[in-house]
Amino acid sequence: MSKSGVGFLVWFGLGWWLLGTSAFDGATRLILIVAGCAGALALHVTARRFLPAPEGDSLPAARRRRFRQVNVVQWLLIAVVVVGCVSAGVPVLVPPLVAVVVGLHFLPLVAVFEQPRFRVPAALLVAAGAAGGAVWLAGGPDDAVRLVVGCLCALSLWGVGTWAVAGAASVVGRTAGGQPAER
């Protein structure tokens, strides 16, 4: 995984974290926001230190096209979810359903980027969406739905980013002079 790949995980994770912290008020929320920002920044800086630069245009044209298609479909589905939930009077279901859409979008990216590890965030984000849906079905308050979905999605994305960085850091640690091994 490249620096930019982990960058996406880090900053989208922060967005989910901010959603989760919306369940709190005052000083508690402020502390959680600062902690999330600090953690995201630390992971981003660490990724820039240990991970390779993105391959850029070296990705074959067909795979670049597939990547764009996957993302266009993802954003269209997110728009449908938002409009559908708001129209149906259940905006609380936007975060759980968006988590499922985002999770599922990782599955075709396994082939696009030849990253089998993308199955992990796929499963974790779908599970986070399902957990939020379960909280709603059990009659939980909207704040609890946002807390569950937001925090689980954030921790999932940050966990996968940390996994990528830890793997790269261990390779660097095993090579002479601290230089990354050939990939």
Tab-separated table of C-alpha atoms in Angstrom:
chain	number	residue	atom	x	y	z
A	1	MET	CA	0.000	0.000	0.000
A	2	SER	CA	1.264	3.475	-0.823
A	3	LYS	CA	1.440	6.707	1.122
A	4	SER	CA	-1.615	8.044	-0.652
A	5	GLY	CA	-3.575	4.832	-0.017
A	6	VAL	CA	-3.011	5.132	3.710
A	7	GLY	CA	-3.675	8.862	3.424
A	8	PHE	CA	-7.179	8.098	2.139
A	9	LEU	CA	-7.748	5.691	5.023
A	10	VAL	CA	-6.453	8.198	7.568
A	11	TRP	CA	-8.466	11.216	6.476
A	12	PHE	CA	-11.702	9.375	5.679
A	13	GLY	CA	-11.236	7.690	9.058
A	14	LEU	CA	-11.079	11.121	10.646
A	15	GLY	CA	-14.342	12.041	8.947
A	16	TRP	CA	-15.992	8.961	10.439
A	17	TRP	CA	-14.430	9.799	13.822
A	18	LEU	CA	-15.948	13.280	13.715
A	19	LEU	CA	-19.324	11.731	12.972
A	20	GLY	CA	-18.941	9.403	15.959
A	21	THR	CA	-17.931	12.212	18.286
A	22	SER	CA	-21.120	14.101	17.387
A	23	ALA	CA	-22.782	11.892	19.989
A	24	PHE	CA	-21.013	13.951	22.669
A	25	ASP	CA	-21.144	17.580	23.749
A	26	GLY	CA	-18.771	20.082	25.270
A	27	ALA	CA	-15.354	19.196	26.612
A	28	THR	CA	-15.754	15.467	25.999
A	29	ARG	CA	-16.345	16.024	22.301
A	30	LEU	CA	-13.495	18.516	22.077
A	31	ILE	CA	-11.085	16.062	23.718
A	32	LEU	CA	-12.189	13.282	21.362
A	33	ILE	CA	-11.820	15.530	18.324
A	34	VAL	CA	-8.321	16.609	19.367
A	35	ALA	CA	-7.339	13.001	20.100
A	36	GLY	CA	-8.681	11.858	16.720
A	37	CYS	CA	-6.893	14.647	14.860
A	38	ALA	CA	-3.634	13.920	16.679
A	39	GLY	CA	-3.896	10.196	15.988
A	40	ALA	CA	-4.738	10.755	12.324
A	41	LEU	CA	-1.860	13.180	11.888
A	42	ALA	CA	0.576	10.795	13.589
A	43	LEU	CA	-0.501	7.911	11.343
A	44	HIS	CA	-0.290	10.114	8.249
A	45	VAL	CA	3.238	11.296	9.101
A	46	THR	CA	4.348	7.753	9.902
A	47	ALA	CA	2.912	6.487	6.612
A	48	ARG	CA	4.823	9.161	4.704
A	49	ARG	CA	8.008	7.993	6.426
A	50	PHE	CA	7.698	4.260	5.801
A	51	LEU	CA	5.498	3.690	2.758
A	52	PRO	CA	6.412	4.050	-0.917
A	53	ALA	CA	5.106	6.864	-3.079
A	54	PRO	CA	2.046	6.011	-5.178
A	55	GLU	CA	2.673	4.420	-8.541
A	56	GLY	CA	0.777	7.235	-10.262
A	57	ASP	CA	0.252	6.639	-13.952
A	58	SER	CA	2.066	3.300	-13.844
A	59	LEU	CA	-1.307	1.702	-13.113
A	60	PRO	CA	-2.540	0.282	-16.436
A	61	ALA	CA	-5.239	2.329	-18.166
A	62	ALA	CA	-7.875	-0.387	-17.764
A	63	ARG	CA	-7.284	-0.554	-14.014
A	64	ARG	CA	-7.355	3.259	-13.695
A	65	ARG	CA	-10.655	3.239	-15.582
A	66	ARG	CA	-12.027	0.525	-13.278
A	67	PHE	CA	-10.929	2.532	-10.224
A	68	ARG	CA	-12.819	5.569	-11.509
A	69	GLN	CA	-15.897	3.441	-12.266
A	70	VAL	CA	-15.898	1.936	-8.775
A	71	ASN	CA	-15.692	5.371	-7.187
A	72	VAL	CA	-18.369	6.909	-9.402
A	73	VAL	CA	-20.738	4.066	-8.531
A	74	GLN	CA	-19.875	4.434	-4.843
A	75	TRP	CA	-20.665	8.172	-4.808
A	76	LEU	CA	-23.874	7.664	-6.796
A	77	LEU	CA	-25.010	5.020	-4.311
A	78	ILE	CA	-24.168	7.325	-1.419
A	79	ALA	CA	-26.292	10.046	-3.019
A	80	VAL	CA	-29.157	7.570	-3.461
A	81	VAL	CA	-28.825	6.516	0.190
A	82	VAL	CA	-28.906	10.114	1.423
A	83	VAL	CA	-31.868	11.136	-0.740
A	84	GLY	CA	-33.731	7.904	-0.004
A	85	CYS	CA	-33.236	8.032	3.759
A	86	VAL	CA	-34.121	11.720	4.019
A	87	SER	CA	-37.192	11.244	1.799
A	88	ALA	CA	-38.303	8.253	3.880
A	89	GLY	CA	-37.883	10.238	7.096
A	90	VAL	CA	-35.057	8.085	8.465
A	91	PRO	CA	-31.916	10.205	8.101
A	92	VAL	CA	-30.445	8.275	11.032
A	93	LEU	CA	-29.887	5.385	8.611
A	94	VAL	CA	-27.591	7.420	6.349
A	95	PRO	CA	-24.379	6.588	8.289
A	96	PRO	CA	-25.019	2.827	8.562
A	97	LEU	CA	-25.980	2.497	4.908
A	98	VAL	CA	-23.110	4.685	3.715
A	99	ALA	CA	-20.736	2.508	5.760
A	100	VAL	CA	-22.058	-0.552	3.925
A	101	VAL	CA	-21.647	1.140	0.523
A	102	VAL	CA	-18.111	2.276	1.349
A	103	GLY	CA	-17.247	-1.166	2.694
A	104	LEU	CA	-18.515	-2.880	-0.447
A	105	HIS	CA	-16.582	-0.488	-2.682
A	106	PHE	CA	-13.362	-1.992	-1.327
A	107	LEU	CA	-14.144	-5.406	-2.848
A	108	PRO	CA	-13.545	-4.490	-6.501
A	109	LEU	CA	-10.509	-2.476	-5.399
A	110	VAL	CA	-8.882	-5.741	-4.296
A	111	ALA	CA	-8.342	-6.545	-7.984
A	112	VAL	CA	-7.717	-2.975	-9.142
A	113	PHE	CA	-4.800	-2.468	-6.762
A	114	GLU	CA	-3.882	-6.133	-6.222
A	115	GLN	CA	-4.397	-5.573	-2.490
A	116	PRO	CA	-6.074	-8.599	-0.886
A	117	ARG	CA	-5.927	-6.764	2.442
A	118	PHE	CA	-8.762	-4.496	1.162
A	119	ARG	CA	-11.119	-7.346	2.046
A	120	VAL	CA	-10.499	-6.422	5.690
A	121	PRO	CA	-11.852	-2.855	5.573
A	122	ALA	CA	-14.663	-4.132	3.352
A	123	ALA	CA	-15.772	-6.573	6.036
A	124	LEU	CA	-15.180	-4.155	8.912
A	125	LEU	CA	-17.124	-1.263	7.380
A	126	VAL	CA	-20.037	-3.498	6.399
A	127	ALA	CA	-20.039	-4.838	9.976
A	128	ALA	CA	-19.957	-1.274	11.346
A	129	GLY	CA	-22.945	-0.364	9.192
A	130	ALA	CA	-24.765	-3.492	10.329
A	131	ALA	CA	-23.986	-2.666	13.966
A	132	GLY	CA	-25.413	0.831	13.533
A	133	GLY	CA	-28.488	-0.641	11.886
A	134	ALA	CA	-28.868	-3.068	14.780
A	135	VAL	CA	-28.693	-0.198	17.284
A	136	TRP	CA	-31.440	1.602	15.344
A	137	LEU	CA	-33.589	-1.542	15.090
A	138	ALA	CA	-33.223	-2.051	18.849
A	139	GLY	CA	-34.654	1.440	19.384
A	140	GLY	CA	-31.357	3.094	20.228
A	141	PRO	CA	-31.106	6.864	19.981
A	142	ASP	CA	-29.738	8.546	16.863
A	143	ASP	CA	-26.629	9.603	18.807
A	144	ALA	CA	-25.863	5.957	19.575
A	145	VAL	CA	-26.201	5.001	15.909
A	146	ARG	CA	-23.752	7.752	14.899
A	147	LEU	CA	-21.372	6.825	17.725
A	148	VAL	CA	-21.292	3.145	16.804
A	149	VAL	CA	-20.974	3.620	13.053
A	150	GLY	CA	-18.587	6.568	13.168
A	151	CYS	CA	-16.182	5.151	15.726
A	152	LEU	CA	-16.177	1.617	14.308
A	153	CYS	CA	-15.540	2.903	10.770
A	154	ALA	CA	-12.784	5.246	11.943
A	155	LEU	CA	-11.045	2.599	14.012
A	156	SER	CA	-11.350	0.107	11.147
A	157	LEU	CA	-9.781	2.444	8.586
A	158	TRP	CA	-7.070	3.569	10.985
A	159	GLY	CA	-6.393	-0.042	11.936
A	160	VAL	CA	-5.874	-1.062	8.308
A	161	GLY	CA	-3.615	1.963	7.786
A	162	THR	CA	-1.618	1.049	10.880
A	163	TRP	CA	-1.348	-2.533	9.633
A	164	ALA	CA	0.138	-1.296	6.329
A	165	VAL	CA	2.575	1.056	8.060
A	166	ALA	CA	3.625	-1.570	10.606
A	167	GLY	CA	4.382	-4.028	7.817
A	168	ALA	CA	6.484	-1.482	5.950
A	169	ALA	CA	8.250	-0.370	9.129
A	170	SER	CA	9.213	-3.944	9.951
A	171	VAL	CA	10.723	-4.333	6.468
A	172	VAL	CA	12.710	-1.118	6.967
A	173	GLY	CA	13.893	-2.349	10.355
A	174	ARG	CA	15.169	-5.602	8.835
A	175	THR	CA	17.180	-4.004	6.035
A	176	ALA	CA	20.700	-2.676	6.224
A	177	GLY	CA	21.015	1.033	6.861
A	178	GLY	CA	17.293	1.491	7.388
A	179	GLN	CA	16.586	1.534	3.634
A	180	PRO	CA	13.367	-0.150	2.459
A	181	ALA	CA	13.755	-3.545	0.892
A	182	GLU	CA	12.956	-3.962	-2.799
A	183	ARG	CA	9.259	-4.429	-3.412
